[in-house]
CSV table of C-alpha atoms in Angstrom, one decimal:
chain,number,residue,atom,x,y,z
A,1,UNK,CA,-12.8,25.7,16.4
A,2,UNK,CA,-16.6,25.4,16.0
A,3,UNK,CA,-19.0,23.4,18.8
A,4,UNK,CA,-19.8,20.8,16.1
A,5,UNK,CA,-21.3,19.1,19.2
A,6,UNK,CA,-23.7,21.6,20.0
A,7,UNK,CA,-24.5,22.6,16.2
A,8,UNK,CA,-25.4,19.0,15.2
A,9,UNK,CA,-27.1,18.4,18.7
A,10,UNK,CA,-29.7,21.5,17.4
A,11,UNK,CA,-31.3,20.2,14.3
A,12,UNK,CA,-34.2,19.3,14.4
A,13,UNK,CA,-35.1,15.8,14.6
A,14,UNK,CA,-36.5,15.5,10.9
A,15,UNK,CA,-33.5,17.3,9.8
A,16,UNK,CA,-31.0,14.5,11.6
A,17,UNK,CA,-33.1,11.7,9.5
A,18,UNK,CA,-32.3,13.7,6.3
A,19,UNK,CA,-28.7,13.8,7.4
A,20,UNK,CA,-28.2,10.2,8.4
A,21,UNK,CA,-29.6,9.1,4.9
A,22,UNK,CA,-26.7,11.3,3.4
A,23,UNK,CA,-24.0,10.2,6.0
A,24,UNK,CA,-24.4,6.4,4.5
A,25,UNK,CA,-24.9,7.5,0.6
A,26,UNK,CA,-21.3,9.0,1.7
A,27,UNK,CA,-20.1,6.0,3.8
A,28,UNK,CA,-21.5,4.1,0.7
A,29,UNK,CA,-19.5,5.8,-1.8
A,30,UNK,CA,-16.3,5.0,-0.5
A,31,UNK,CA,-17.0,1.9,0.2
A,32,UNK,CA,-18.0,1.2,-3.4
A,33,UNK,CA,-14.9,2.8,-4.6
A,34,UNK,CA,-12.7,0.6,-2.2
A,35,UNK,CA,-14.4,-2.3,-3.3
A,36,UNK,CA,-13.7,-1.9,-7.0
A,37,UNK,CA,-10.4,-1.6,-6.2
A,38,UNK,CA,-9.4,-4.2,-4.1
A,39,UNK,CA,-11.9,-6.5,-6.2
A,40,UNK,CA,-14.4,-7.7,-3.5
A,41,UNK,CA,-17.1,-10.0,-4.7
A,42,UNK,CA,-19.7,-7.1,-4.1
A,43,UNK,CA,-17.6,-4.7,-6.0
A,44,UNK,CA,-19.3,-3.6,-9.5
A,45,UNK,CA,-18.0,-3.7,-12.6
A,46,UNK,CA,-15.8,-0.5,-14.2
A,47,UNK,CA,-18.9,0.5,-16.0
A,48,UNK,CA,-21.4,0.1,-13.1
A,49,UNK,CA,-18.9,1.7,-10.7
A,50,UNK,CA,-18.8,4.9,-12.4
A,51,UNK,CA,-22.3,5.4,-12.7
A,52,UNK,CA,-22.9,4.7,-9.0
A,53,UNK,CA,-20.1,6.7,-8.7
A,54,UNK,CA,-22.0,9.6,-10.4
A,55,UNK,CA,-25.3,9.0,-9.1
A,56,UNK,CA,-23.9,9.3,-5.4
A,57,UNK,CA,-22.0,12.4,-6.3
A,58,UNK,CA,-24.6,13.9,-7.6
A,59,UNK,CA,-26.5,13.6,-4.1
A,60,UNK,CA,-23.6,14.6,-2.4
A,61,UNK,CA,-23.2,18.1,-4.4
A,62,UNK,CA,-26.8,18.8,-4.8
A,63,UNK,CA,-27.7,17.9,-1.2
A,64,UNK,CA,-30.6,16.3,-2.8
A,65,UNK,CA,-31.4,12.4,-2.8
A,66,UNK,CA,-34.0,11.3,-4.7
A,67,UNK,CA,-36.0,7.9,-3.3
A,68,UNK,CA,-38.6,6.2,-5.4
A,69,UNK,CA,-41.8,8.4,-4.3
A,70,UNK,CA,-39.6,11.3,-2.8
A,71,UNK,CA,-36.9,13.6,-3.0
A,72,UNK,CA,-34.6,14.4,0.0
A,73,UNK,CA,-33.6,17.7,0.5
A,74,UNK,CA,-32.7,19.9,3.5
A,75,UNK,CA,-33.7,23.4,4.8
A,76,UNK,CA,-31.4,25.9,3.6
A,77,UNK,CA,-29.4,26.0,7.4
A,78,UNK,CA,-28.5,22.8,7.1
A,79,UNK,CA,-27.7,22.8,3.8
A,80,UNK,CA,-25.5,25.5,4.4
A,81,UNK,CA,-23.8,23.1,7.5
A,82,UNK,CA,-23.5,20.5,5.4
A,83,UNK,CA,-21.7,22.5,2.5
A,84,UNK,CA,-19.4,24.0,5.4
A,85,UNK,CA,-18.4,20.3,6.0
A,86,UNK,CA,-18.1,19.7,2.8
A,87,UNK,CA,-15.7,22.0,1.8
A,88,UNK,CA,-13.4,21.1,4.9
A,89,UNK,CA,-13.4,18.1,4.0
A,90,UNK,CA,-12.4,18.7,0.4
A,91,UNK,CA,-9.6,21.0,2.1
A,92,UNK,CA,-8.5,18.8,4.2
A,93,UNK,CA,-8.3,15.6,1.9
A,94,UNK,CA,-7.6,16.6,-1.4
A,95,UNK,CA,-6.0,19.7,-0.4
A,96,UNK,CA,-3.8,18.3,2.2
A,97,UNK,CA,-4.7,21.1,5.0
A,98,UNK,CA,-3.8,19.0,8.1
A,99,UNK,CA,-5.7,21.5,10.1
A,100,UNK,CA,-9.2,21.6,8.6
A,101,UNK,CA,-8.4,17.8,8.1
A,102,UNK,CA,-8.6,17.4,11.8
A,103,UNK,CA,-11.5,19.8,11.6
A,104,UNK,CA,-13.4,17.6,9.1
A,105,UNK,CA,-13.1,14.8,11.7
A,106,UNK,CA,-14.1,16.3,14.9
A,107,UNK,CA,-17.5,17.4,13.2
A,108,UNK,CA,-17.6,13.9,12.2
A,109,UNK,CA,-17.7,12.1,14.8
A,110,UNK,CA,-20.2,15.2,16.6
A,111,UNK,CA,-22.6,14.5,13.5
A,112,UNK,CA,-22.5,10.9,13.8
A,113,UNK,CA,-22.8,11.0,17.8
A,114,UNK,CA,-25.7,13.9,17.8
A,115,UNK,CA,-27.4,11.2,14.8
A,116,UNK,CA,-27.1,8.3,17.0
A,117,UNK,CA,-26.9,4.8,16.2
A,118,UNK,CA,-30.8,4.0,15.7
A,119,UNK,CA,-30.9,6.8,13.4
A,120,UNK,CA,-28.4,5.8,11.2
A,121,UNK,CA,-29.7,1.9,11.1
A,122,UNK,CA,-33.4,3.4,10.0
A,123,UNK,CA,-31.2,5.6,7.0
A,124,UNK,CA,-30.1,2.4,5.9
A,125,UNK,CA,-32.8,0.9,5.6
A,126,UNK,CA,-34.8,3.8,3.8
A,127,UNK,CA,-32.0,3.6,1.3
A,128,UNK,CA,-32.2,-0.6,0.8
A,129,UNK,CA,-36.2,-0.2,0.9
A,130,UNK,CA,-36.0,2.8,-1.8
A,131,UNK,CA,-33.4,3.0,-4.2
A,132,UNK,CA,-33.8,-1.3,-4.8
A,133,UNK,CA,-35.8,0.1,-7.9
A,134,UNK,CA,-33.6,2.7,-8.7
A,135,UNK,CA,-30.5,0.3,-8.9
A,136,UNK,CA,-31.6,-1.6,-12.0
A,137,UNK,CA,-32.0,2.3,-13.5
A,138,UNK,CA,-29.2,4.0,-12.0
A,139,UNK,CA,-26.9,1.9,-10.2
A,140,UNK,CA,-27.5,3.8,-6.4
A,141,UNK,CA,-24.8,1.7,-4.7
A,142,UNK,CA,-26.8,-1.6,-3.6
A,143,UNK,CA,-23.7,-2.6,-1.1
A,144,UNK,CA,-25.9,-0.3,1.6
A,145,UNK,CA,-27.0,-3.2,2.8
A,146,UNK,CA,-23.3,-4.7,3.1
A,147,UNK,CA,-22.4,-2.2,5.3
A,148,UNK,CA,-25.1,-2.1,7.8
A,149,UNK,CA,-26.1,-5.6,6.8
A,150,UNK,CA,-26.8,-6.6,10.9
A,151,UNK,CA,-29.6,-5.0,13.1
A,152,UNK,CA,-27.0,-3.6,15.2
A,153,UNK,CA,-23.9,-1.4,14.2
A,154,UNK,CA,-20.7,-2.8,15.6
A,155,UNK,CA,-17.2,-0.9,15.5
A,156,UNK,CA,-13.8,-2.2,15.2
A,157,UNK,CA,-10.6,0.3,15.6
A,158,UNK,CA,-8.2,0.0,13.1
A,159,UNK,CA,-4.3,0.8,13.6
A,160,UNK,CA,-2.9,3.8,11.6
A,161,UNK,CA,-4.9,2.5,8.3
A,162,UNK,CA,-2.6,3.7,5.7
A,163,UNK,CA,0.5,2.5,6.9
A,164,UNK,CA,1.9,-0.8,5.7
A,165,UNK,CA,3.5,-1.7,9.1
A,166,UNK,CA,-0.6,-2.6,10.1
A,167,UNK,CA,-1.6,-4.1,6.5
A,168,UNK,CA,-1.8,-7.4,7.6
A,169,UNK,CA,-3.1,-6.8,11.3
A,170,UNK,CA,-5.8,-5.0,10.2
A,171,UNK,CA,-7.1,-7.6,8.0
A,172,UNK,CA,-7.0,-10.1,11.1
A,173,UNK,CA,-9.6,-7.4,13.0
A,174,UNK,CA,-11.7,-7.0,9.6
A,175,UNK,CA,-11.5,-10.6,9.6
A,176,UNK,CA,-12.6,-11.4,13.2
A,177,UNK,CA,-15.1,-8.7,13.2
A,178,UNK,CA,-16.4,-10.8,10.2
A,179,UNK,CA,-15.8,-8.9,7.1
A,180,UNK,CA,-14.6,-11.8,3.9
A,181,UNK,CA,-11.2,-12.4,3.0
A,182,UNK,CA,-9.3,-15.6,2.4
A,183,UNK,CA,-8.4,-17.4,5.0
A,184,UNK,CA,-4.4,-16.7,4.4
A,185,UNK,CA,-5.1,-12.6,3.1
A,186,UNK,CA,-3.0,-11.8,6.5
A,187,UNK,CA,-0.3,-13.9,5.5
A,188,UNK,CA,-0.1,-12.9,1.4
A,189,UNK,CA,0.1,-8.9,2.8
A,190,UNK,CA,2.8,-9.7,4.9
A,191,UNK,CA,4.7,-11.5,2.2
A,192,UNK,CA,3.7,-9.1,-0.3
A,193,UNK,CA,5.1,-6.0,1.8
A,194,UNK,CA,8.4,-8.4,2.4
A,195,UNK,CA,9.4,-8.1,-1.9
A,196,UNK,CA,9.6,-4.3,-1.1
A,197,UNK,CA,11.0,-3.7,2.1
A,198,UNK,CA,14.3,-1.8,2.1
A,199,UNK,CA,13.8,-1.9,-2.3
A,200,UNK,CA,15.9,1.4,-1.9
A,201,UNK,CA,19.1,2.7,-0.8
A,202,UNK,CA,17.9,5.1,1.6
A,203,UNK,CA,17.7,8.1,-1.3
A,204,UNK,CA,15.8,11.0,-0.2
A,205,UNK,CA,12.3,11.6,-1.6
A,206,UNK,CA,10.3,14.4,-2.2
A,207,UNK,CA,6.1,14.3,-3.3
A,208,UNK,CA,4.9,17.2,-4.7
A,209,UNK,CA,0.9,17.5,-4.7
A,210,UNK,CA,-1.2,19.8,-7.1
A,211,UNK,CA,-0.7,23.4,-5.5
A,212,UNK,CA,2.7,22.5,-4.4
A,213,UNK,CA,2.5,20.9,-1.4
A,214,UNK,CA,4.8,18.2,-0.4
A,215,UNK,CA,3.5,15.2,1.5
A,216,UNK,CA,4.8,15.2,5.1
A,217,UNK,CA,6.0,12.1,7.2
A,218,UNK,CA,2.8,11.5,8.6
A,219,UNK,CA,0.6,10.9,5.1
A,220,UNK,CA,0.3,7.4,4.5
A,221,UNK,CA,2.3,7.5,0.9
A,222,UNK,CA,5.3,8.7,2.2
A,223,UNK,CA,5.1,5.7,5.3
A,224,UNK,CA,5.1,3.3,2.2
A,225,UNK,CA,8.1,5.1,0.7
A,226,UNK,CA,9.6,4.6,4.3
A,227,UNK,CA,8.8,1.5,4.2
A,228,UNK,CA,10.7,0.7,1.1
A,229,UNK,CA,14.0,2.0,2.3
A,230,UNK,CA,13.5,6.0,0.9
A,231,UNK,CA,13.7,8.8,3.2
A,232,UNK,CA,11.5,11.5,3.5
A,233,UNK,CA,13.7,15.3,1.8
A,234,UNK,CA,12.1,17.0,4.9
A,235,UNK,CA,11.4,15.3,8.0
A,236,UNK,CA,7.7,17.5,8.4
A,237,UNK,CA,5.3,15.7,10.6
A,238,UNK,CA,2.0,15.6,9.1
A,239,UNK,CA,0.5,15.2,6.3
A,240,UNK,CA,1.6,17.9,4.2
A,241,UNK,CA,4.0,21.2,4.1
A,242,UNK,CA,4.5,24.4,1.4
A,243,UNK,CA,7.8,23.3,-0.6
A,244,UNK,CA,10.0,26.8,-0.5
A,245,UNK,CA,11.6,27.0,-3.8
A,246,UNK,CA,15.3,28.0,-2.6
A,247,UNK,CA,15.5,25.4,-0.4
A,248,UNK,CA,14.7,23.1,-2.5
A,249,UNK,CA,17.5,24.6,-5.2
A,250,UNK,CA,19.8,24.9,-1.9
A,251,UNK,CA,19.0,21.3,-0.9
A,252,UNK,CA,17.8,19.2,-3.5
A,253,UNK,CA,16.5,15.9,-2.8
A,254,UNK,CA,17.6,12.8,-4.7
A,255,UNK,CA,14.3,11.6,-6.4
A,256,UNK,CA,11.1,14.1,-6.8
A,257,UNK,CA,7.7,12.7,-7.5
A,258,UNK,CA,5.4,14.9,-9.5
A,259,UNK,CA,1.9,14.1,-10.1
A,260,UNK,CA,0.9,13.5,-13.3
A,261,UNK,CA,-2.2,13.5,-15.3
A,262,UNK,CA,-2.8,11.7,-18.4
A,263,UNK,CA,0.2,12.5,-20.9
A,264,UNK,CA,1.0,16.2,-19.0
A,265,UNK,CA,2.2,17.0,-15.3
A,266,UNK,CA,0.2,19.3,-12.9
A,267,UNK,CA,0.8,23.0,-12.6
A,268,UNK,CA,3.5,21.9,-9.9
A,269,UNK,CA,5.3,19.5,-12.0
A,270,UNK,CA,5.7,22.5,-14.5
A,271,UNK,CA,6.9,24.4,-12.2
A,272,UNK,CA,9.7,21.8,-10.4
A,273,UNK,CA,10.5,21.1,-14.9
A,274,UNK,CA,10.9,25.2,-15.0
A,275,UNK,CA,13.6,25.0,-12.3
A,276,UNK,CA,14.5,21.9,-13.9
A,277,UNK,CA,15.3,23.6,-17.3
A,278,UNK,CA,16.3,26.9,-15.7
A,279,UNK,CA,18.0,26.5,-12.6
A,280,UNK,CA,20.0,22.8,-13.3
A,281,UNK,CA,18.1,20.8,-11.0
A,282,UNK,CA,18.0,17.8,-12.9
A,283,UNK,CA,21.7,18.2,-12.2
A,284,UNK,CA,20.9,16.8,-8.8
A,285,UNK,CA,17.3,15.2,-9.2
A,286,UNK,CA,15.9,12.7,-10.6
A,287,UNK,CA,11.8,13.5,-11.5
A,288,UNK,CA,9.2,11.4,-12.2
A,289,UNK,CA,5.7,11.3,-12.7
A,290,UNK,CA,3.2,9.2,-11.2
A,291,UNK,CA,-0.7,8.9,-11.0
A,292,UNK,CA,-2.0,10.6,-8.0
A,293,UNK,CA,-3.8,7.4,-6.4
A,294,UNK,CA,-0.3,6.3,-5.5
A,295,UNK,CA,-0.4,8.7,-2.7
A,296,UNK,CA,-3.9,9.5,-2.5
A,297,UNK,CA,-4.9,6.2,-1.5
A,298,UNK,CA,-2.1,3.7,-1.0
A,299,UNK,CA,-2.5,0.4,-0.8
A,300,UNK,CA,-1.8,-3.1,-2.4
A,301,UNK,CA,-1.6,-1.7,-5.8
A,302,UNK,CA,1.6,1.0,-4.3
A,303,UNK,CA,3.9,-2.4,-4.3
A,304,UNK,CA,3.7,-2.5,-7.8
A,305,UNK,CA,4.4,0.9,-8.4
A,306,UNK,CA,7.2,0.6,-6.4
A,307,UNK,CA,8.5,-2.3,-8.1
A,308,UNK,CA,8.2,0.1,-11.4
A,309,UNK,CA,9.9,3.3,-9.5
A,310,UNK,CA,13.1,1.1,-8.5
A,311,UNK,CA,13.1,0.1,-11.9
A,312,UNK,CA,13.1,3.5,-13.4
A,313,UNK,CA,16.0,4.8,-10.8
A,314,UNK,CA,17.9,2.0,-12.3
């Protein structure tokens, strides 16, 4: 483990500025992309969301943001840093590594602590004073200002975010810390989770992510599965674990879940359909193919989906 405490502590102070301007075009990516999806009244349109979507990117991979009379950019060191972070993150969220997943977020919260508070509100307001402009042209994400909208950053801690159990709890804190929702949002997420609660018969389930990893007990898709009445094939906890083929021929679960993309399945659904076709799997499993963002990022939009999966086990 790295002293991400001590690495962030030592940049200099211009280069925690540059760093605190990036931190909240990141914080405001997600946000954006949140936002679109769960249809807030600040979210942008498809077309505007994408091109935000690409402008922040852009600043994200190039290290680079460009103001309206400047461009951001770092020394090569911290550059370097920040591409280090990067690329655990990338592991550890799309890849499913649980362990540089925990790494991503203890450098984190070091970067954000060695930053400080008053540094961060002074990034936000570079990026609302500059990139106003530059929203008309490019569509920067202009729901900066949304997030750090007060002159002083408060926190709220959320329960486990991606598991249903605390769906409607945690809109009650979002709501008290004085985020918008309906007044009954609480209430409709409750009822909402109630049409899918124990939807299945207890099968087992098995997710198989690109690279074939399967999701663990832990990752917040396979809570929602649990929470509809399936059972995980392997109790693993965390997020993710290597799928060994003979066990799986050995011990095949009842459903598997295969990502797919577009018309096609990933290189791991091509593999599971190998065995499939080879090895008489289907015999004992039945696969599907589903859109990653089911499990990528469940939420309201994963009770539909598993409305549509009861439907095809049917």
């Amino acid at each position: 483990m790295r002293d991400w405490k001590t690495i962030f502590n030592s940049l200099s102070d211009s280069e925690k500025d540059k760093v605190a301007v990036l931190r909240v075009m990141e914080c405001a990516n997600g946000v954006m992309q949140y936002a679109y999806r769960d249809k807030q009244i600040f979210a942008y349109s498809t077309y505007e969301t994408r091109k935000a979507m690409k402008f922040s990117m852009s600043c994200m991979k190039k290290m680079q943001i460009p103001l309206k009379e400047e461009t951001i950019a770092f020394e090569p060191e911290t550059e370097k840093l920040l591409r280090e972070v990067r690329d655990i993150y990338i592991s550890g969220f799309k890849h499913g590594n649980d362990d540089d997943l925990n790494e991503y977020m203890r450098s984190s919260g070091a970067c954000i602590r060695a930053l400080g508070k008053e540094r961060i509100v002074k990034a936000k307001d570079i990026l609302a004073q500059n990139v106003t402009k530059l929203i008309l042209d490019q569509y920067v994400p202009s729901f900066v200002t949304h997030i750090f909208k007060r002159d002083h950053i408060k926190t709220v801690r959320l329960n486990e975010t991606g598991n249903p159990i605390f769906w409607a709890s945690n809109l009650e804190k979002l709501m008290s810390f004085g985020l918008s929702f309906p007044v009954n949002a609480p209430k409709q997420a409750q009822k909402a989770l109630e049409t899918v609660k124990g939807l299945f018969q207890s099968q087992s389930v098995l997710i198989i992510a690109p690279r074939g990893y399967a999701l663990g007990t832990d990752h917040p898709a396979m809570q929602w599965l649990t929470w509809a009445g399936l059972r995980s094939w392997k109790q693993h906890n965390g997020w993710s674990y290597k799928v060994e083929r003979e066990e799986l021929l050995h011990n095949p679960p009842d459903i598997i879940i295969l990502e797919k993309v577009g018309n096609a399945l990933d290189l791991s659904g091509q593999m599971i359909r190998d065995m499939e076709l080879s090895q008489g799997l289907h015999k004992n499993s039945l696969l599907l193919g589903a859109q990653s963002k089911y499990w990528n990022c469940p939420g309201p939009w994963t009770i539909q989906w598993l409305q549509d999966l009861r439907q095809a086990i049917k």
